Short mmCIF file of C-alpha atoms in Angstrom, two decimals:
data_model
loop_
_atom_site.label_atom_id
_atom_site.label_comp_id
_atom_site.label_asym_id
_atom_site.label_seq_id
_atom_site.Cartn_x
_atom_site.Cartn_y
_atom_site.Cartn_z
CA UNK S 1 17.26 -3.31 -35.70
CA UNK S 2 13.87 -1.09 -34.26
CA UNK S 3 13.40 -3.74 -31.71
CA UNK S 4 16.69 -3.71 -30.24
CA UNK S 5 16.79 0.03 -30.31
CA UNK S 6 13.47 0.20 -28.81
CA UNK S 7 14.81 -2.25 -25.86
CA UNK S 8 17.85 0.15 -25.81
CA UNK S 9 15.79 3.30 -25.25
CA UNK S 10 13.76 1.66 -22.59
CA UNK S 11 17.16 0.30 -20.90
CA UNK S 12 18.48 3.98 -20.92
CA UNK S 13 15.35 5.43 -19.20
CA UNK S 14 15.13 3.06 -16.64
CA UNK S 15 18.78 3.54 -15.91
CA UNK S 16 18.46 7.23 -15.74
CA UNK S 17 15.31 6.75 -13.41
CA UNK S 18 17.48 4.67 -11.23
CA UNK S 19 19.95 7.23 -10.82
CA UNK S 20 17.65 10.28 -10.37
CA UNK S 21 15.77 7.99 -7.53
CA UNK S 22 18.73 6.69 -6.05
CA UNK S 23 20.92 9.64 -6.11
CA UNK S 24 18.89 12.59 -5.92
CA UNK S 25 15.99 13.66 -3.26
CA UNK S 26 13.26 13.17 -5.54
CA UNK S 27 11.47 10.28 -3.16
CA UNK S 28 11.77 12.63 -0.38
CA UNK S 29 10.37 15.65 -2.47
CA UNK S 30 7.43 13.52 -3.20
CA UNK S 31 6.83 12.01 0.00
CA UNK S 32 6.81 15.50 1.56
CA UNK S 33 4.16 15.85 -1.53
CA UNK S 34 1.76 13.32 -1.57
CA UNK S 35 1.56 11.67 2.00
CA UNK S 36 -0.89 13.46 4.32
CA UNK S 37 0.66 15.20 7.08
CA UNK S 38 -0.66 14.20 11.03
CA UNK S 39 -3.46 15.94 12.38
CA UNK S 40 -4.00 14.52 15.87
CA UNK S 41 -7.08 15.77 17.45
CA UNK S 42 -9.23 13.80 20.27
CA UNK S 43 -11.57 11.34 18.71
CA UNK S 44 -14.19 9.00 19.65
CA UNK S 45 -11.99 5.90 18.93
CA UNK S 46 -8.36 5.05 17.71
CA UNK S 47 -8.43 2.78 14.35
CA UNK S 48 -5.27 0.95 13.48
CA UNK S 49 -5.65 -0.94 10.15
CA UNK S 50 -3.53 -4.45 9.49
CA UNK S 51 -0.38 -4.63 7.87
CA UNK S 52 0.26 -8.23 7.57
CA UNK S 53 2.19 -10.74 9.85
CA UNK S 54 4.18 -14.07 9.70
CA UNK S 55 2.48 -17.42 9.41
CA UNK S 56 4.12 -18.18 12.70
CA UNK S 57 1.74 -15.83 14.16
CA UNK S 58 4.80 -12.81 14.53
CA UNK S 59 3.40 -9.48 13.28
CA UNK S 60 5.06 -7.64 10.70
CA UNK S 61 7.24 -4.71 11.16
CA UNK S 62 4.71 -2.28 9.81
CA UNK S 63 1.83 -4.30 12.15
CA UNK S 64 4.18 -3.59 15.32
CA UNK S 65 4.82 -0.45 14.37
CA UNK S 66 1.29 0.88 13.61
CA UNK S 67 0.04 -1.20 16.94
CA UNK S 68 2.37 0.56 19.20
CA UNK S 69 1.59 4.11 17.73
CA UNK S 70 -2.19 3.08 18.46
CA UNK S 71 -1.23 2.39 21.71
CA UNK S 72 0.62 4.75 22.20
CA UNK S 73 -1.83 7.35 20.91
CA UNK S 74 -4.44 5.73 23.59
CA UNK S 75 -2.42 6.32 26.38
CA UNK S 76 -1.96 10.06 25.73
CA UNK S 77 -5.56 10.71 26.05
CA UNK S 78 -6.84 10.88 22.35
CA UNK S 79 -9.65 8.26 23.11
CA UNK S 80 -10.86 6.05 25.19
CA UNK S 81 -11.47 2.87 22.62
CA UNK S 82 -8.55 0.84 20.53
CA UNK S 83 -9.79 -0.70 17.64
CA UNK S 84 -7.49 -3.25 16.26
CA UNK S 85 -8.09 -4.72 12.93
CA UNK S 86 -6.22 -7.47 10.99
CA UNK S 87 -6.94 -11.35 9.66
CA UNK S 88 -5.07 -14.35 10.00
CA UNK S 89 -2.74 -15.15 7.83
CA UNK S 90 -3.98 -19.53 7.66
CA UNK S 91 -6.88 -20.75 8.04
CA UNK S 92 -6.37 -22.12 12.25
CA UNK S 93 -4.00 -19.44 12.95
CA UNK S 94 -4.63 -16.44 15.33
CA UNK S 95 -5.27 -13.13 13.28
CA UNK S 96 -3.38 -10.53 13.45
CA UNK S 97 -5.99 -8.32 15.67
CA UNK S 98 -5.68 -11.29 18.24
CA UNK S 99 -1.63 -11.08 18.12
CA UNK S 100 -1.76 -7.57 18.46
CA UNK S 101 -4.62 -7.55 21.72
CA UNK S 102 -2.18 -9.16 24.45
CA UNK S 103 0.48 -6.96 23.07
CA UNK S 104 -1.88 -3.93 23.60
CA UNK S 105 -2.64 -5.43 27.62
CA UNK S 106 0.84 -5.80 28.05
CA UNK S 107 1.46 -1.78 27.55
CA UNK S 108 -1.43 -1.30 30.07
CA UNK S 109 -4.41 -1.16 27.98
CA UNK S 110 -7.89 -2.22 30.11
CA UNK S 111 -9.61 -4.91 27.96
CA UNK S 112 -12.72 -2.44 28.09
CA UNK S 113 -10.82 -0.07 25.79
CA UNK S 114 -10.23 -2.85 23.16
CA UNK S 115 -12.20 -3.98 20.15
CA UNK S 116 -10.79 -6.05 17.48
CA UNK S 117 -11.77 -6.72 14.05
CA UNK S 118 -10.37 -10.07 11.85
CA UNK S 119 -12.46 -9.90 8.78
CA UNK S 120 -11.41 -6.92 7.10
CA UNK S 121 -8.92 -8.16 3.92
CA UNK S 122 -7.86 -5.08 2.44
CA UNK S 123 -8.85 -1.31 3.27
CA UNK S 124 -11.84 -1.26 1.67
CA UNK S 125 -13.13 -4.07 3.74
CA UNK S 126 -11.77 -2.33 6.90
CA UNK S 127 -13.29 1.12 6.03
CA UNK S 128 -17.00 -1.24 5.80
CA UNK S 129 -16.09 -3.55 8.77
CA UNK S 130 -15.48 -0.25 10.77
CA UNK S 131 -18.24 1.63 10.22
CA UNK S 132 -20.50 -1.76 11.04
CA UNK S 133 -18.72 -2.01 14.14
CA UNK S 134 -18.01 1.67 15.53
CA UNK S 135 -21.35 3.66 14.16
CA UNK S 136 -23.73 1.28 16.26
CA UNK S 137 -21.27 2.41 19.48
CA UNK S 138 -22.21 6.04 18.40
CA UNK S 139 -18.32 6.70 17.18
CA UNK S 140 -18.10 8.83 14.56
CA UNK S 141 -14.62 10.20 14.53
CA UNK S 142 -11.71 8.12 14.42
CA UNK S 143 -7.62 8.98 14.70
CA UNK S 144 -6.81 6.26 11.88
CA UNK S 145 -3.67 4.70 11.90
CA UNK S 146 -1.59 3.75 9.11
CA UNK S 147 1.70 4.61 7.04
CA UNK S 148 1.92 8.06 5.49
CA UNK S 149 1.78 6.86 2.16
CA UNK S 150 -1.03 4.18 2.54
CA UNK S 151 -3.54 7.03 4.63
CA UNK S 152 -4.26 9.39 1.13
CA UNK S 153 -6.28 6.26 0.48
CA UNK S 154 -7.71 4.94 3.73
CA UNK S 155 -8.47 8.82 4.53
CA UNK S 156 -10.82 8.51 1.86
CA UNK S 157 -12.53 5.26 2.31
CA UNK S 158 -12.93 6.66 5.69
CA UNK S 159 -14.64 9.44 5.16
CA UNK S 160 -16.56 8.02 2.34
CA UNK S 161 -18.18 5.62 5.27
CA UNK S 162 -19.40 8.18 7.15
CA UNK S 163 -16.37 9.24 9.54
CA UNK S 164 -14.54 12.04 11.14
CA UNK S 165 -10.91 11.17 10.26
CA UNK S 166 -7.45 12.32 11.27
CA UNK S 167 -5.06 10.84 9.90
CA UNK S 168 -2.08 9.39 12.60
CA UNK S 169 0.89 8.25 10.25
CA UNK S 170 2.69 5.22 11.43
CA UNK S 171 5.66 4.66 8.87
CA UNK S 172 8.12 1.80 9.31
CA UNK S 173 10.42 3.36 6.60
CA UNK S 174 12.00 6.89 6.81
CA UNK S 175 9.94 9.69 5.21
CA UNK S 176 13.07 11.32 4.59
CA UNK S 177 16.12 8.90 3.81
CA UNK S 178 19.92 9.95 3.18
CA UNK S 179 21.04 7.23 1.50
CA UNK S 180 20.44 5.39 -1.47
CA UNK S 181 18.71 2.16 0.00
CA UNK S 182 16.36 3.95 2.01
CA UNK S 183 15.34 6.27 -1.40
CA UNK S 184 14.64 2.86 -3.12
CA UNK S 185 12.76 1.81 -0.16
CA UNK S 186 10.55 5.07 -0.07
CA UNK S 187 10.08 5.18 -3.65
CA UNK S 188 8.49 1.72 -3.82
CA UNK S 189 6.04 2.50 -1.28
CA UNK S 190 5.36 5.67 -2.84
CA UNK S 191 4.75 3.90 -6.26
CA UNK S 192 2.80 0.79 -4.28
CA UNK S 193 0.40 3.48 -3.00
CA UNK S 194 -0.12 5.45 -6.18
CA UNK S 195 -1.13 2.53 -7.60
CA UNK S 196 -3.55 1.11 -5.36
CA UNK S 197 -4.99 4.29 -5.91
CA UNK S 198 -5.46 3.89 -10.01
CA UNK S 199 -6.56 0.04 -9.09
CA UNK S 200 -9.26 1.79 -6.09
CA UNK S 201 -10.47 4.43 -8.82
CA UNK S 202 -10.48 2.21 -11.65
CA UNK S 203 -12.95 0.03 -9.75
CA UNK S 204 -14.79 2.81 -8.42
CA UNK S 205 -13.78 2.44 -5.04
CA UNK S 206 -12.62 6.02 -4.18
CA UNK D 1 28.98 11.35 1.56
CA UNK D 2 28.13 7.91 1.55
CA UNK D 3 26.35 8.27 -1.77
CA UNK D 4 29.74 10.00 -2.84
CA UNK D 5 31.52 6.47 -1.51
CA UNK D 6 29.63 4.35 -3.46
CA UNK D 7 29.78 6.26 -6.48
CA UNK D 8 33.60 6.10 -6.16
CA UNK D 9 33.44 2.37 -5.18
CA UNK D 10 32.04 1.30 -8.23
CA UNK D 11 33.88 3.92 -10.37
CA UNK D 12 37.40 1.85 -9.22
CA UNK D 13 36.10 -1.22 -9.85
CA UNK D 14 35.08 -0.82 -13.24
CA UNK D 15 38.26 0.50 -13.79
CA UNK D 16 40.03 -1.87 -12.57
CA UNK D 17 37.88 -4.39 -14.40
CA UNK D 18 38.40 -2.79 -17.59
CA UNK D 19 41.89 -2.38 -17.03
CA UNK D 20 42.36 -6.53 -16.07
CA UNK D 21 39.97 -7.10 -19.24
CA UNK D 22 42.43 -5.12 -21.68
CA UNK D 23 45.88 -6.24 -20.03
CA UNK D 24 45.07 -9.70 -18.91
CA UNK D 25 42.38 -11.04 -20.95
CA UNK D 26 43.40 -9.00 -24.08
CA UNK D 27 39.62 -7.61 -24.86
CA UNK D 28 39.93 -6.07 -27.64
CA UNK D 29 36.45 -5.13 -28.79
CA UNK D 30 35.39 -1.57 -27.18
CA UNK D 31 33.87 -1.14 -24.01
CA UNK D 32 30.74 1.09 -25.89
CA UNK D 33 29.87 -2.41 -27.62
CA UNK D 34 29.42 -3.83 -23.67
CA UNK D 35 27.49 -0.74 -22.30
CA UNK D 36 25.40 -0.93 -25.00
CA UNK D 37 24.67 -4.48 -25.00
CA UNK D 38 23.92 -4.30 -21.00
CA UNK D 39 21.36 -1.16 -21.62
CA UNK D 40 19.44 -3.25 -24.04
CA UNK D 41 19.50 -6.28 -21.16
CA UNK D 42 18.22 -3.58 -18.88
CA UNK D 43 15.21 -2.78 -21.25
CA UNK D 44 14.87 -6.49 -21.47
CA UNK D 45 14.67 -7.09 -17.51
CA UNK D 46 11.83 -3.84 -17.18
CA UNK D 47 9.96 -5.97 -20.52
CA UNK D 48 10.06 -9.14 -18.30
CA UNK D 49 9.19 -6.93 -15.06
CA UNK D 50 6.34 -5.18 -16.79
CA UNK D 51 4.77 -8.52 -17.99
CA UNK D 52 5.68 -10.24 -15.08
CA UNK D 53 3.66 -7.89 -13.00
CA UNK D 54 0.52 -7.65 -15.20
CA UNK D 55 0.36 -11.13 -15.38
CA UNK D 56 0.25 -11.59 -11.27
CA UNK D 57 -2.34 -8.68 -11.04
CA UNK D 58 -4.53 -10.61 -13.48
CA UNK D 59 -4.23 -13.86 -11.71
CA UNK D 60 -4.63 -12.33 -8.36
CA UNK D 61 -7.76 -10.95 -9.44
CA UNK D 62 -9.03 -13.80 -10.79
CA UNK D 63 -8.03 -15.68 -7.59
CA UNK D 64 -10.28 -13.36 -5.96
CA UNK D 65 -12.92 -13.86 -8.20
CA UNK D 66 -12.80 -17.49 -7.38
CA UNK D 67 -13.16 -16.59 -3.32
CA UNK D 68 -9.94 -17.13 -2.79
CA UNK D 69 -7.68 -14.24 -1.35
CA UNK D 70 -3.95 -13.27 -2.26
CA UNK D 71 -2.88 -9.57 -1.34
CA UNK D 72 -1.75 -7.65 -4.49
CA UNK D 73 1.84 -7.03 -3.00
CA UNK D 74 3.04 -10.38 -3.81
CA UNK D 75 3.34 -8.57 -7.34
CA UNK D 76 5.98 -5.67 -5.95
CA UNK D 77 8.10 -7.79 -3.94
CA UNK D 78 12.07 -7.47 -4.79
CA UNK D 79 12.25 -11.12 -5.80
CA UNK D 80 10.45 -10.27 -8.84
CA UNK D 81 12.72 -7.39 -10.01
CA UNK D 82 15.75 -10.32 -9.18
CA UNK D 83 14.35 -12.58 -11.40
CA UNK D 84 13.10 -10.48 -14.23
CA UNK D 85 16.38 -9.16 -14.76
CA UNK D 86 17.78 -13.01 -14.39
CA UNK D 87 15.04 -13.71 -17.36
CA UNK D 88 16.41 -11.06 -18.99
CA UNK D 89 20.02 -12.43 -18.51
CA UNK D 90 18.95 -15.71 -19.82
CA UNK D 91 16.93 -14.24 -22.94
CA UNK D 92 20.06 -12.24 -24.17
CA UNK D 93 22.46 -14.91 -23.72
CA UNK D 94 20.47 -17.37 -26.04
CA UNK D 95 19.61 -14.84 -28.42
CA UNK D 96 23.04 -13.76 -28.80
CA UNK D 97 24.45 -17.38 -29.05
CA UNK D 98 22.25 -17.96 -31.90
CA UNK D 99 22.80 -15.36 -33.69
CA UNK D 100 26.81 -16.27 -33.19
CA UNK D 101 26.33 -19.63 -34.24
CA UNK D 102 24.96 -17.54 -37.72
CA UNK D 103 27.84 -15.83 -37.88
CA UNK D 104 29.99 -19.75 -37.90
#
């Protein structure tokens, strides 16, 4: 029968793609591909976009992560401001820019140096809310912080607002796994990302 | 190395299993008949997957168009791939039994 043959042939070539991902570096060969490398250079402000968190008001892995690399980044000297975006999750709840604020204090930021943002609901909204917040401050370049994967596209709806941007990867996955969970794990993020970016062209976005 | 574990692991297994379904629960049709049965529940599962995913873009969109907002990841998380293939499962089994109960 055509139609169980057909089912057959897609069976087999999702099998084989399983095996070339899983056993094979072919998510690290296109991570070391696609995502854009870091280019950290002093800029008038650090942006880290949201990543999500908890409805019990816990941020996410990828929200800690990127956080502390903004952080970080602030206390080496790349700029003076730390703008922290990211909604909340309920309506009632704190957002995740307010989670991530004391956290920031706690690892000895000065409240001067902090600006949040909870409006923003996907990049595109954060690329908008950014340049309404930071080009009236006279901040044109930004160090933007994100994962590897997810900066091709916030690069561009960066730069498309207006802004200076180097991009400060923030990954909460390895960029180049061993083993076969952490392929699977790349290559999901890798496939995520690429198509965001049809969905962001498609609608004229990008 | 670990890859090379795993690989191994599941080559004695299947092994063993074939070996228990031959001696102990005297299979007799061949093993090709099983492989190729699972492939074709495998293209099943991606059918389900494929559909299942369009459909929550679709309605996630037109959640948004309504105001409301739902991130677009809720359509790659694993629990989707879990259940597709468990649709998939489901879909063979009946369609197989029926066409047995033909066969009566």
């Amino acid at each position: 029968m055509n139609f169980n043959r057909g089912l057959r042939a897609l069976g087999a070539v999702t099998l084989l793609a399983f095996v070339f991902v899983t056993f094979t570096p072919l998510a690290n060969v296109l991570e070391n591909r696609l995502a854009l490398p870091e280019d950290l250079s002093p800029a008038d402000a650090i942006v880290v976009l949201g990543a999500g968190m908890g409805s019990d008001g816990e941020l996410s892995r990828p929200s800690l992560k990127r956080a502390v690399r903004g952080i970080e980044l602030s206390q080496l000297g790349y700029s003076p401001l730390l703008f922290l975006l990211g909604p909340a999750r309920n309506e009632g709840y704190p957002s995740e820019a307010e989670v991530r604020w004391p956290l920031a204090r706690t690892m000895g930021m000065d409240p001067d140096q902090l600006l949040t943002e909870e409006n923003g609901l996907n990049t595109r909204e954060e690329a908008r809310l950014s340049r309404e917040r930071l080009f009236p401050l006279g901040i044109e370049s930004v160090l933007l912080v994100t994962d590897g994967q997810h900066l091709i596209r916030a690069v561009e709806l960066f730069e498309n607002e207006g802004f200076q941007v180097y991009p400060a990867p923030a990954n909460d996955y390895s960029t180049q796994p061993v083993g076969p969970g952490g392929r699977i794990a790349l290559m999901k993020r890798i496939l995520e990302e690429q198509a965001a970016r049809i969905y962001y062209r498609s609608a004229g976005y990008l | 190395m670990s890859q090379v574990l795993l690989l191994l692991l599941v080559v004695v297994t299947s092994a063993g299993a074939y070996g228990f379904g031959r001696r102990w629960l005297r299979i007799e049709a061949p093993l090709g008949r099983g492989i190729q049965r699972t492939v074709e529940t495998v293209g099943v599962a991606v059918a389900f997957f494929v559909v299942n995913v369009g459909l929550t873009v679709v309605g996630t969109l037109a959640l948004r168009s309504l105001g409301f907002f739902v991130s677009l990841y809720v359509a790659t998380d694993y629990t989707l791939i879990v259940l597709s293939f468990l649709q998939a499962v489901v879909f063979q089994y009946w369609r197989y039994a029926g066409a047995a109960k033909e066969q009566v």
